[in-house]
Amino acid sequence: MGKIKYELLKKDEETKARYGLLHTNYGTFETPIFMPVGTLATVKTLSPEELKDIKCSVILSNTYHLWLRPGEDIVESAGGLHKFMNYDGPILTDSGGFQVFSLANPKDISEEGVKFKSHIDGASLFLTPEKSIAIQNKLDSDIAMSFDECPPASADYNYMKNSIERTLRWAKRGKDVHKNINQSLFGIVQGGAYKDLREFSAKETVKLDFDGYSIGGVANDGESKEDMYKAIDYSIPYLPENKPRYLMGVGEPIDIIEGVIRGIDMFDCVLPTRLARHGNVFTKDGRINIRNAKYKDDFTKIEDCDCYTCKHYTKAYIRHLIVSNESFGARLLSIHNIRFLVKLMEEIRENIKNGTLLEYRKEFIERYYGNKKL
Amino acid sequence: MGKIKYELLKKDEETKARYGLLHTNYGTFETPIFMPVGTLATVKTLSPEELKDIKCSVILSNTYHLWLRPGEDIVESAGGLHKFMNYDGPILTDSGGFQVFSLANPKDISEEGVKFKSHIDGASLFLTPEKSIAIQNKLDSDIAMSFDECPPASADYNYMKNSIERTLRWAKRGKDVHKNINQSLFGIVQGGAYKDLREFSAKETVKLDFDGYSIGGVANDGESKEDMYKAIDYSIPYLPENKPRYLMGVGEPIDIIEGVIRGIDMFDCVLPTRLARHGNVFTKDGRINIRNAKYKDDFTKIEDCDCYTCKHYTKAYIRHLIVSNESFGARLLSIHNIRFLVKLMEEIRENIKNGTLLEYRKEFIERYYGNKKL
């Protein structure tokens, strides 16, 4: 069918939240949605069947990592990322920008692109907007992202202004070489917490007419929640209603809820799988760490949940696996943690449909965060 | 139902191979059988459902490791090992002897038991025949093993003679304190490659009347294949026909075939899962290493095999996962490697039933090992 199509089905009356459908070549999913991360063409420890079991409808994969291993040509020869990894649901790829900027020396950022060293063998590499798009074209994800500059949270106004102008030029260069007619391409709005820069970036990016828009620069180290919410609030008014909006790198439950309330449709984060590997578990009443000694003889399930893990395994057993570094433990907790966020999105959508999203937020915060400062 | 029951259904005419059934509280399985190892109450990377999918009917778990983590009392409180790990098939536990002897200083071996240091924190520990049985009673495995001295392959005649006498005294001490009426207990025949010692050890162990007999001391470092076959040949004639015989720690295909031919019913080994983690793969035509660069764009399956891995994944994808240290790779190869050995046992049983086991051995060696020296 070609590009994705976003169908707006309901606008919340009290907030900017939207309920909709995103139609893709690999199926239709409801939004707002959370996408778990499968960096290297695998959502760590999980099979595609397990992702489906927990009703995960779309995943994200990382262009930078796949470029290095196994290489985009191998994925292309396999028939694209879906076939390569045996996953027939929709896949979004990032541009590699976020990883590359975290590896690059500021002096190695030029108008042409970014020079940096491979995290695997230290080899000198160069990534440009054209190269990022060419790689993503070959990966054949359903949604590709424009290659953007990811300025640090601490960037001052002038740095940020120059940066968003460059990101716009890079967005255009990427769009000009984007060739995969079955792949959609998103533009990225940057501008930190500066109102006028977000407005400028959003308006100019929309002029380039992408298939969707992402709000970037909100998941950097040192970014405050206030700045994240400002970044969204300052950008959303200038994004078209008929295109999906994606907040990159955000997976903390409250941030997802606040993002939805501000008009976001899509989220991704490594949080559920990374937490799982360290024994951290999402529960309805807040996050727990299963390594805690009090769980060593706790033969109850994590919570009342419909996932495979909660159906069959006790906290004591999972604790034993995590403490013993057995990967089946990370697998069981990844299943539960992703299911938790997928269910959070189900509840959010239900509350948008019922017009009760603000009550849901209140109830969720009291239950999940209690007296913790957010 | 209590203890296991072995049912001998067919004796091969040309060899000592036997086809039979082993009835346990957790189901009946055909013998000869291979048991994958779930050291810490998990067959590394795999779920119980995956084990069933590949027709794995019985697993082994390690008493030493479970004693240290999570501790036998926790497993007992969970309702035993089956409930603790959500596995409703039969489980055999070893005695801990093999691990303990590899950690102990020879001067710390006394008549009472073995002093050694924990591999986790170096803590000083002491294991005795009574303690091993008490732990296994609490683990509530279907089959427990007697605590035996595991002398090095290089042990001389006198050392070995004293050792098997001690092992007999330990076997009796263990049997005297064994209390779990639903758990069977096996005796272990030792004696290295000394004919008279194996005969003595087998006869005396059988006098103690165990539910089955194991042949130990064949999987030590430095043990030759000839010595392994001798150890079996010298022991088997003195073991009763109506009890199962178990060759401990053996998983190399040719050793399994030769063991069956010599009258063995049960095998266990970490080989299929350990090989998997390093990218080594059993195939009909011999072992391959998937890390080899020639597989990087090989989009064919490992081989014509009915396992999940071969149904859905290419060598190129599995290679990518293994090279990238993604645990899903170890999981996919563990599935295939265990299935390979389970299928080997299916074929062996079929050939016993058909009276064609020696032809099968010849065909297998030519196909799998080719010109390699065995």
XYZ file of C-alpha atoms in Angstrom:
748
model
C 0.000 0.000 0.000
C 2.989 2.316 0.294
C 3.090 5.014 2.947
C 1.375 4.955 6.317
C -1.990 6.632 6.802
C -3.053 8.263 10.050
C -6.746 8.270 10.855
C -7.837 10.639 13.637
C -10.882 9.119 15.332
C -11.371 11.170 18.457
C -10.054 14.363 20.005
C -10.204 14.679 23.775
C -12.223 17.717 24.856
C -10.286 18.568 27.992
C -6.755 17.972 26.681
C -4.878 17.763 23.382
C -4.964 13.954 23.495
C -6.003 12.114 20.328
C -7.207 8.603 19.632
C -6.516 7.294 16.156
C -5.363 4.507 13.892
C -2.107 4.186 12.030
C -2.390 2.060 8.902
C 0.880 0.477 7.736
C 1.981 -2.204 5.292
C 2.300 -4.556 8.235
C -1.038 -3.931 9.852
C -3.016 -1.204 11.554
C -2.478 -0.159 15.145
C -4.253 2.174 17.515
C -2.609 5.325 18.826
C -1.356 6.543 21.251
C 1.109 3.657 21.168
C 4.332 2.576 22.866
C 7.117 0.961 20.805
C 9.654 -1.304 22.530
C 13.194 -1.094 21.186
C 14.848 -3.880 19.220
C 18.222 -2.242 18.741
C 19.951 -5.007 16.815
C 16.909 -6.491 15.055
C 15.876 -8.240 18.268
C 13.966 -6.924 21.258
C 16.488 -8.238 23.764
C 15.700 -11.806 24.950
C 12.257 -11.920 23.251
C 10.824 -13.738 20.248
C 8.438 -12.086 17.770
C 5.727 -14.441 19.036
C 6.228 -13.201 22.583
C 5.900 -9.595 21.377
C 2.599 -10.480 19.756
C 1.405 -12.308 22.858
C 1.780 -9.131 24.885
C -0.060 -7.184 22.160
C 2.942 -5.207 21.097
C 2.012 -3.784 17.699
C 5.086 -1.873 16.542
C 8.773 -1.887 17.436
C 11.727 0.424 16.904
C 15.101 -0.651 15.599
C 18.351 1.333 15.543
C 19.898 2.356 12.238
C 23.314 3.094 13.725
C 23.628 -0.359 15.268
C 22.323 -2.208 12.202
C 24.614 -0.200 9.938
C 27.581 -1.548 11.930
C 26.186 -5.063 12.476
C 25.183 -6.876 10.322
C 25.288 -3.989 7.809
C 22.368 -2.653 5.792
C 23.344 -4.610 2.682
C 22.903 -7.899 4.490
C 19.517 -6.834 5.825
C 18.535 -5.741 2.317
C 19.684 -9.063 0.846
C 17.565 -10.844 3.448
C 14.542 -9.015 2.029
C 14.483 -6.205 4.598
C 14.326 -6.005 8.354
C 10.957 -7.753 8.726
C 12.142 -10.856 6.936
C 15.626 -10.710 8.437
C 14.264 -10.845 11.984
C 11.080 -12.812 11.285
C 8.823 -9.990 12.518
C 5.743 -9.217 10.447
C 4.537 -6.225 12.437
C 5.384 -2.585 11.696
C 8.917 -1.343 12.413
C 10.200 2.199 12.851
C 13.906 2.943 12.498
C 15.611 5.928 14.047
C 18.166 7.890 12.021
C 21.283 7.038 13.995
C 21.642 10.697 14.954
C 21.125 10.211 18.659
C 23.826 7.516 18.937
C 26.236 9.283 16.610
C 26.063 12.563 18.507
C 26.736 10.781 21.749
C 29.921 9.322 20.220
C 31.125 12.407 18.318
C 33.502 15.142 19.339
C 31.763 18.543 18.781
C 34.562 19.647 16.424
C 33.755 16.678 14.164
C 30.245 17.929 13.409
C 30.171 19.685 10.047
C 27.555 20.812 7.575
C 28.266 17.671 5.579
C 27.694 15.258 8.469
C 29.218 13.795 11.603
C 32.557 12.073 12.056
C 32.737 9.719 15.040
C 34.261 6.510 16.276
C 32.518 3.133 16.203
C 31.586 1.895 19.699
C 32.621 -1.600 18.600
C 36.158 -1.208 17.290
C 36.885 2.531 17.403
C 36.942 2.732 13.594
C 36.441 6.227 12.174
C 32.999 6.586 10.599
C 31.070 9.347 8.886
C 27.295 9.645 8.887
C 25.381 12.123 6.724
C 21.662 12.738 6.171
C 21.915 11.015 2.797
C 23.702 8.007 4.249
C 21.211 7.647 7.104
C 18.314 7.634 4.660
C 20.100 5.256 2.279
C 20.661 2.824 5.150
C 17.054 3.077 6.304
C 15.827 2.613 2.726
C 17.701 -0.659 2.620
C 16.539 -1.734 6.073
C 13.041 -1.251 4.644
C 11.417 -0.216 7.919
C 7.860 1.101 7.697
C 8.835 4.465 9.106
C 12.237 6.117 8.729
C 13.434 9.153 10.669
C 15.250 12.202 9.328
C 18.864 12.585 10.404
C 18.943 15.466 12.875
C 21.491 17.182 15.024
C 20.899 16.267 18.661
C 22.188 19.239 20.653
C 22.895 18.776 24.353
C 20.223 19.862 26.831
C 22.609 22.562 28.000
C 22.936 24.182 24.540
C 22.452 27.966 24.620
C 20.049 29.904 22.414
C 22.496 30.691 19.628
C 23.836 27.146 19.448
C 20.291 25.838 19.351
C 19.217 28.306 16.657
C 22.102 27.314 14.384
C 21.433 23.684 15.169
C 17.762 23.683 14.190
C 18.595 25.483 10.952
C 21.126 22.785 10.150
C 18.638 20.088 11.115
C 16.197 21.637 8.638
C 18.795 21.586 5.868
C 19.604 17.984 6.775
C 15.905 17.080 6.772
C 15.570 18.442 3.251
C 18.714 16.657 2.055
C 17.410 13.399 3.498
C 13.972 13.826 1.993
C 15.497 14.554 -1.420
C 17.269 11.204 -1.505
C 14.551 9.135 0.157
C 13.531 6.559 -2.441
C 11.691 3.723 -0.735
C 8.061 4.171 -1.795
C 6.852 1.709 0.847
C 8.596 3.587 3.616
C 7.270 6.710 5.319
C 9.618 9.450 6.464
C 9.223 11.585 9.583
C 10.660 15.040 10.180
C 12.063 15.984 13.590
C 11.289 19.171 15.478
C 14.148 20.435 17.655
C 14.679 23.682 19.562
C 15.164 22.710 23.189
C 12.907 24.538 25.613
C 12.949 27.766 23.544
C 9.428 28.694 22.499
C 10.286 30.637 19.356
C 12.809 28.027 18.176
C 10.321 25.171 18.605
C 7.740 27.205 16.680
C 10.227 27.973 13.917
C 11.481 24.401 13.753
C 7.968 22.956 13.694
C 6.674 25.334 11.013
C 9.680 24.906 8.746
C 9.758 21.131 9.167
C 6.063 20.899 8.323
C 6.695 22.936 5.172
C 8.902 20.072 3.982
C 5.802 17.847 4.183
C 6.765 14.668 5.985
C 4.552 11.642 6.696
C 4.730 12.329 10.415
C 6.572 14.492 12.906
C 8.720 13.724 15.820
C 9.648 15.897 18.759
C 13.303 15.411 19.530
C 15.762 16.573 22.141
C 13.580 15.624 25.088
C 15.293 12.445 26.248
C 18.814 13.802 26.636
C 20.666 13.420 29.892
C 19.981 16.394 32.100
C 16.694 17.301 30.455
C 14.103 18.276 33.077
C 10.483 17.191 32.936
C 9.448 20.840 32.707
C 11.656 21.329 29.649
C 10.247 18.163 28.090
C 6.693 19.336 28.544
C 7.609 22.804 27.213
C 9.246 21.245 24.159
C 6.000 19.429 23.398
C 3.713 22.362 24.201
C 5.748 24.716 22.026
C 5.810 22.323 19.054
C 2.399 20.641 18.889
C 0.311 23.692 17.835
C 2.218 23.843 14.546
C 1.947 20.179 13.619
C -0.839 19.105 11.253
C -3.736 17.163 12.718
C -3.702 14.538 9.990
C -0.164 13.283 10.699
C 1.127 11.227 13.635
C 3.326 12.834 16.286
C 6.105 10.909 17.918
C 7.999 11.757 21.123
C 11.401 10.109 20.854
C 13.045 8.137 23.654
C 10.363 8.517 26.305
C 9.071 5.563 28.340
C 8.584 6.655 31.948
C 4.838 6.178 32.612
C 4.138 9.728 33.783
C 5.979 11.161 30.778
C 3.901 9.028 28.453
C 0.685 10.199 30.097
C 1.785 13.848 30.009
C 2.902 13.415 26.414
C -0.469 12.013 25.367
C -2.253 14.855 27.151
C -0.128 17.276 25.129
C -0.996 15.620 21.812
C 1.589 12.866 21.264
C 0.658 9.640 19.427
C 3.822 7.539 19.554
C 6.531 6.775 22.122
C 9.589 4.524 22.270
C 12.105 3.695 24.940
C 14.607 1.020 26.004
C 13.304 1.447 29.562
C 11.137 -1.705 29.933
C 13.827 -4.080 28.636
C 16.765 -2.310 30.272
C 14.976 -2.197 33.614
C 14.156 -5.885 33.233
C 17.801 -6.851 32.889
C 18.515 -5.142 36.199
C 15.556 -6.687 37.981
C 13.410 -3.541 37.962
C 9.736 -4.228 37.494
C 6.793 -1.999 36.648
C 3.769 -2.708 38.832
C 0.434 -0.970 39.209
C 1.645 0.437 42.527
C 5.018 1.617 41.299
C 8.357 0.197 40.380
C 9.932 -2.555 42.491
C 13.312 -4.255 42.339
C 12.954 -7.996 42.368
C 16.516 -8.404 43.717
C 15.280 -7.139 47.079
C 15.778 -9.856 49.713
C 12.158 -9.614 50.778
C 11.144 -11.399 47.566
C 13.407 -14.412 48.108
C 10.560 -16.531 49.448
C 7.657 -14.565 47.980
C 5.776 -17.205 46.018
C 3.154 -14.826 44.662
C 3.128 -13.477 41.116
C 4.322 -9.933 40.417
C 0.737 -8.723 40.183
C -2.664 -9.400 38.716
C -1.596 -9.208 35.073
C -2.395 -11.191 31.937
C 1.206 -11.683 30.778
C 2.967 -15.056 30.492
C 5.275 -14.165 33.369
C 2.495 -13.341 35.796
C 0.516 -16.386 34.718
C 3.269 -18.856 35.530
C 6.084 -17.502 37.704
C 6.591 -16.303 41.256
C 8.640 -13.360 42.435
C 10.925 -15.794 44.291
C 11.754 -17.685 41.098
C 12.284 -14.547 39.023
C 14.444 -13.075 41.787
C 16.530 -16.256 41.790
C 17.030 -16.017 38.011
C 17.969 -12.323 38.089
C 20.323 -12.720 41.060
C 21.933 -15.695 39.278
C 22.295 -13.743 36.010
C 20.140 -16.240 34.136
C 18.834 -14.643 30.942
C 15.457 -16.324 31.361
C 14.937 -13.857 34.225
C 15.499 -10.850 31.952
C 13.166 -12.494 29.451
C 10.379 -12.959 31.999
C 10.703 -9.374 33.251
C 10.954 -7.938 29.724
C 7.674 -9.640 28.914
C 6.026 -8.160 31.988
C 7.524 -4.679 31.651
C 6.617 -4.301 27.988
C 3.155 -5.681 28.669
C 2.845 -3.080 31.445
C 3.493 -0.212 29.026
C 1.329 -1.760 26.311
C -1.473 -1.987 28.873
C -0.823 1.585 29.984
C -1.427 2.637 26.372
C -4.597 0.502 26.219
C -5.884 2.254 29.326
C -4.887 5.674 28.020
C -6.760 5.053 24.765
C -9.786 3.801 26.654
C -9.778 6.929 28.798
C -9.460 9.185 25.773
C -12.479 7.451 24.265
C -14.379 7.868 27.546
C -13.269 11.467 28.052
C -11.754 10.552 31.436
C -8.055 11.030 30.747
C -7.435 13.680 33.411
C -9.049 11.523 36.081
C -6.942 8.625 34.866
C -3.798 10.717 35.222
C -4.710 11.667 38.787
C -5.547 8.100 39.723
C -2.389 6.752 38.063
C -0.087 9.217 39.791
C -1.580 8.504 43.220
C -1.390 4.782 42.701
C 1.965 4.487 40.924
C 4.030 7.336 42.310
C 2.319 7.856 45.675
C 4.187 10.539 47.541
C 7.242 10.444 45.282
C 8.209 13.792 43.804
C 7.794 13.647 40.031
C 2.870 -43.111 42.495
C 6.147 -42.885 44.370
C 9.310 -44.281 42.832
C 10.097 -44.600 39.139
C 9.459 -47.870 37.305
C 11.602 -49.063 34.431
C 9.932 -51.207 31.807
C 12.259 -53.082 29.449
C 10.456 -53.480 26.120
C 13.145 -54.676 23.743
C 16.717 -55.899 23.847
C 18.842 -55.436 20.755
C 20.160 -58.745 19.430
C 23.456 -57.487 18.066
C 24.400 -55.124 20.891
C 23.606 -54.480 24.538
C 21.219 -51.656 23.602
C 17.791 -51.601 25.244
C 14.547 -49.885 24.436
C 12.263 -49.212 27.384
C 9.975 -46.877 29.261
C 10.641 -44.990 32.451
C 7.490 -44.231 34.425
C 7.744 -41.248 36.762
C 5.391 -39.077 38.789
C 5.670 -36.472 36.049
C 5.007 -38.697 33.069
C 6.509 -41.613 31.210
C 9.359 -41.306 28.772
C 11.072 -43.674 26.380
C 14.684 -44.715 26.846
C 17.449 -44.335 25.785
C 16.993 -40.634 26.545
C 19.066 -37.448 26.633
C 18.551 -34.935 29.460
C 19.498 -31.283 28.908
C 20.930 -29.509 31.930
C 19.080 -26.805 33.833
C 21.776 -26.025 36.370
C 20.013 -23.262 38.269
C 16.419 -24.448 37.783
C 16.428 -23.094 34.236
C 17.750 -24.652 31.047
C 19.690 -21.555 30.047
C 17.635 -19.120 27.903
C 14.700 -21.546 27.444
C 11.141 -21.724 28.760
C 9.506 -24.981 29.877
C 7.168 -24.657 26.895
C 10.109 -24.515 24.521
C 11.531 -27.671 26.102
C 8.234 -29.425 25.502
C 8.064 -28.154 21.926
C 11.353 -29.871 21.146
C 10.072 -33.058 22.817
C 12.457 -32.879 25.696
C 11.024 -35.232 28.303
C 13.356 -35.002 31.283
C 15.915 -32.483 32.501
C 18.780 -32.485 34.991
C 19.346 -29.841 37.626
C 22.407 -29.301 39.817
C 22.179 -29.799 43.554
C 25.369 -27.895 44.318
C 24.200 -24.765 42.484
C 20.681 -24.858 43.911
C 22.042 -25.405 47.413
C 23.946 -22.117 47.065
C 21.235 -20.246 45.128
C 18.384 -19.966 45.973
C 18.913 -22.605 48.695
C 17.020 -25.860 49.091
C 14.694 -24.438 51.755
C 13.334 -21.866 49.332
C 12.783 -24.514 46.666
C 11.062 -26.692 49.257
C 8.834 -23.797 50.372
C 7.898 -23.237 46.731
C 6.575 -26.803 46.676
C 9.667 -28.402 45.137
C 11.687 -27.844 42.015
C 8.873 -28.569 39.554
C 6.648 -25.881 41.005
C 9.517 -23.491 41.654
C 10.543 -23.485 37.986
C 7.123 -24.172 36.450
C 8.258 -27.437 34.852
C 5.898 -30.374 35.064
C 8.142 -32.960 33.424
C 10.504 -35.304 35.263
C 13.684 -33.874 36.818
C 16.861 -35.630 37.894
C 19.253 -33.942 40.304
C 22.914 -34.783 40.581
C 24.529 -35.071 44.008
C 26.832 -32.072 43.852
C 29.824 -34.380 44.047
C 31.213 -33.552 40.631
C 31.205 -29.782 41.271
C 32.455 -30.085 44.835
C 35.413 -32.253 43.890
C 36.425 -29.810 41.197
C 36.507 -27.042 43.844
C 38.115 -29.007 46.711
C 41.724 -29.352 47.732
C 42.573 -33.113 47.978
C 43.602 -32.665 51.633
C 40.085 -31.433 52.424
C 38.457 -34.723 51.446
C 37.743 -36.804 54.541
C 35.619 -39.798 55.403
C 32.990 -37.432 56.752
C 32.716 -35.395 53.542
C 34.318 -32.664 51.482
C 35.376 -29.178 52.523
C 35.597 -26.679 49.676
C 35.106 -23.045 48.787
C 31.956 -21.612 47.202
C 32.510 -20.540 43.579
C 30.335 -17.485 44.279
C 31.893 -15.851 47.335
C 34.706 -18.165 48.429
C 32.835 -19.097 51.620
C 33.983 -22.323 53.248
C 31.415 -25.101 52.795
C 31.141 -28.736 53.748
C 29.181 -31.329 51.824
C 28.483 -34.843 53.084
C 26.468 -37.761 51.704
C 23.733 -37.017 54.241
C 23.637 -33.333 53.346
C 23.504 -34.023 49.600
C 20.544 -36.343 50.075
C 18.822 -33.945 52.460
C 19.140 -31.157 49.886
C 17.857 -33.380 47.086
C 14.965 -34.554 49.268
C 13.920 -30.942 49.659
C 14.415 -30.139 45.977
C 11.974 -33.004 45.394
C 13.425 -34.095 42.070
C 12.107 -37.358 40.641
C 15.514 -38.976 40.714
C 18.295 -38.172 43.184
C 21.900 -39.282 42.873
C 24.140 -40.702 45.585
C 27.014 -38.491 46.709
C 30.178 -40.091 45.344
C 33.859 -39.332 45.308
C 34.891 -38.245 41.817
C 38.545 -39.227 41.493
C 40.630 -37.669 38.735
C 41.089 -39.627 35.513
C 44.757 -39.896 36.392
C 44.129 -41.664 39.749
C 46.262 -44.768 40.235
C 44.913 -48.191 41.173
C 45.324 -47.834 44.916
C 43.796 -44.385 45.026
C 40.890 -45.651 42.948
C 40.393 -48.726 45.103
C 40.192 -46.675 48.293
C 37.967 -44.198 46.523
C 35.360 -46.709 45.380
C 35.237 -48.213 48.848
C 34.568 -44.780 50.298
C 31.981 -44.117 47.608
C 30.232 -47.329 48.667
C 30.214 -46.246 52.311
C 28.896 -42.850 51.239
C 26.217 -44.478 49.059
C 25.011 -46.473 52.074
C 25.034 -43.418 54.346
C 23.028 -41.486 51.766
C 20.547 -44.275 51.280
C 20.047 -44.592 55.033
C 18.925 -40.980 55.334
C 16.960 -40.788 52.089
C 13.386 -40.039 53.126
C 11.462 -38.701 50.141
C 9.093 -41.535 49.198
C 8.259 -39.906 45.854
C 11.908 -39.626 44.895
C 14.021 -42.433 43.470
C 17.682 -42.779 44.360
C 20.451 -43.976 42.052
C 23.760 -45.518 43.053
C 26.950 -44.623 41.195
C 29.519 -47.099 39.920
C 33.093 -45.802 39.912
C 36.428 -47.479 39.309
C 38.029 -45.684 36.385
C 39.183 -47.969 33.599
C 40.130 -50.792 36.016
C 38.143 -53.913 35.192
C 38.166 -55.498 38.633
C 37.364 -52.216 40.374
C 34.396 -51.543 38.112
C 33.156 -55.090 38.754
C 33.600 -54.690 42.493
C 31.987 -51.255 42.542
C 29.041 -52.384 40.414
C 28.361 -55.544 42.424
C 28.615 -53.828 45.798
C 26.514 -50.860 44.694
C 23.813 -53.184 43.374
C 23.775 -54.978 46.732
C 22.609 -51.692 48.263
C 19.553 -51.941 45.990
C 19.070 -48.570 44.340
C 16.283 -47.547 41.940
C 18.788 -47.165 39.136
C 22.529 -47.099 38.532
C 24.816 -44.548 37.121
C 28.273 -44.976 35.664
C 30.461 -42.153 36.872
C 33.972 -40.939 36.280
C 33.705 -40.959 32.505
C 33.310 -37.247 31.792
C 36.370 -35.988 33.638
C 38.922 -33.841 31.879
C 41.553 -36.039 30.336
C 39.369 -39.128 30.112
C 39.895 -40.916 26.800
C 37.081 -42.403 24.763
C 38.658 -45.833 25.175
C 38.590 -45.481 28.945
C 34.971 -44.310 28.802
C 33.927 -47.338 26.789
C 35.908 -49.625 29.096
C 34.249 -48.090 32.141
C 30.864 -48.920 30.663
C 31.806 -52.384 29.415
C 33.300 -53.348 32.775
C 30.255 -52.144 34.739
C 27.182 -53.045 32.720
C 27.324 -56.865 33.115
C 26.765 -56.502 36.861
C 23.822 -54.102 36.702
C 20.296 -55.556 36.938
C 18.216 -55.571 33.787
C 15.144 -54.174 35.480
C 16.746 -50.867 36.502
C 17.766 -47.900 34.340
C 21.430 -47.169 33.676
C 22.679 -43.630 33.410
C 25.980 -42.413 31.963
C 26.752 -39.098 33.638
C 27.938 -36.002 31.791
C 28.053 -37.404 28.264
C 26.539 -35.550 25.292
C 28.849 -35.929 22.293
C 26.790 -37.778 19.665
C 29.219 -40.636 19.095
C 29.580 -41.182 22.839
C 25.817 -41.374 23.186
C 25.595 -43.920 20.376
C 28.459 -45.990 21.800
C 26.928 -45.732 25.258
C 23.567 -47.001 24.038
C 25.263 -49.867 22.225
C 26.934 -50.784 25.535
C 23.647 -50.804 27.441
C 23.097 -47.220 28.671
C 19.564 -45.784 29.003
C 20.131 -42.191 30.135
C 22.559 -39.390 29.303
C 22.972 -35.765 30.329
C 25.307 -32.984 29.288
C 25.619 -29.191 29.178
C 27.024 -29.568 25.661
C 24.017 -28.481 23.533
C 23.367 -25.295 25.521
C 27.022 -24.431 26.123
C 27.851 -24.927 22.452
C 24.859 -22.755 21.547
C 26.149 -19.827 23.559
C 29.381 -19.959 21.589
C 27.684 -20.274 18.214
C 28.415 -23.980 17.765
C 25.644 -25.877 16.046
C 24.914 -29.566 15.655
C 23.903 -30.476 12.114
C 23.297 -33.797 10.401
C 26.623 -33.363 8.627
C 28.643 -32.405 11.669
C 29.165 -29.440 13.892
C 29.460 -25.943 12.414
C 30.242 -22.573 13.973
C 27.700 -19.996 12.970
C 30.184 -17.170 13.665
C 32.056 -18.180 10.525
C 32.048 -15.270 8.040
C 30.692 -17.499 5.290
C 27.299 -17.477 7.010
C 26.968 -13.695 7.122
C 24.731 -13.627 4.054
C 23.531 -17.220 4.141
C 19.772 -16.844 4.203
C 19.049 -20.560 4.423
C 18.001 -22.329 7.593
C 20.524 -24.378 9.575
C 19.120 -27.582 8.123
C 15.989 -29.526 7.369
C 14.777 -29.773 10.965
C 11.411 -29.446 12.690
C 12.530 -27.075 15.455
C 11.273 -23.501 15.914
C 14.675 -22.106 14.965
C 14.894 -23.964 11.667
C 11.284 -23.155 10.849
C 11.738 -19.385 11.115
C 15.340 -18.185 11.117
C 18.267 -18.015 8.730
C 21.908 -18.683 9.462
C 22.674 -15.036 8.640
C 20.261 -13.763 11.302
C 21.429 -16.234 13.949
C 25.052 -15.386 13.144
C 24.247 -11.696 13.572
C 22.668 -12.364 16.985
C 25.562 -14.514 18.212
C 28.225 -12.118 16.942
C 26.329 -9.261 18.617
C 26.022 -11.181 21.913
C 22.234 -11.065 21.771
C 20.806 -13.755 24.046
C 18.048 -14.525 21.553
C 20.819 -16.102 19.455
C 21.834 -18.469 22.253
C 18.151 -19.239 22.718
C 17.617 -20.108 19.050
C 20.716 -22.319 18.956
C 19.884 -23.979 22.285
C 16.516 -24.929 20.848
C 18.140 -26.428 17.763
C 21.001 -28.165 19.573
C 18.770 -29.787 22.188
C 16.299 -30.776 19.494
C 19.221 -32.336 17.600
C 20.106 -34.589 20.534
C 16.459 -35.358 21.288
C 16.085 -36.403 17.648
C 19.280 -38.436 17.842
C 17.673 -40.364 20.706
C 14.442 -40.791 18.702
C 16.467 -42.250 15.832
C 18.476 -44.460 18.168
C 15.275 -45.851 19.718
C 13.779 -46.429 16.289
C 16.887 -48.308 15.201
C 16.864 -50.431 18.348
C 13.253 -51.338 17.605
C 14.176 -52.160 14.004
C 17.339 -54.061 14.906
C 19.421 -51.698 12.767
C 21.461 -49.884 15.391
C 24.889 -50.923 14.092
C 24.035 -49.771 10.572
C 22.787 -46.527 12.074
C 26.082 -46.037 13.910
C 28.045 -46.572 10.698
C 25.847 -44.220 8.726
C 25.900 -41.596 11.474
C 29.689 -41.631 11.797
C 30.222 -41.306 8.055
C 27.722 -38.489 7.772
C 28.491 -36.551 10.952
C 32.188 -37.095 11.515
C 33.305 -37.864 7.960
C 37.060 -38.317 7.994
C 37.551 -36.797 11.432
C 39.393 -39.004 13.872
C 37.085 -39.982 16.715
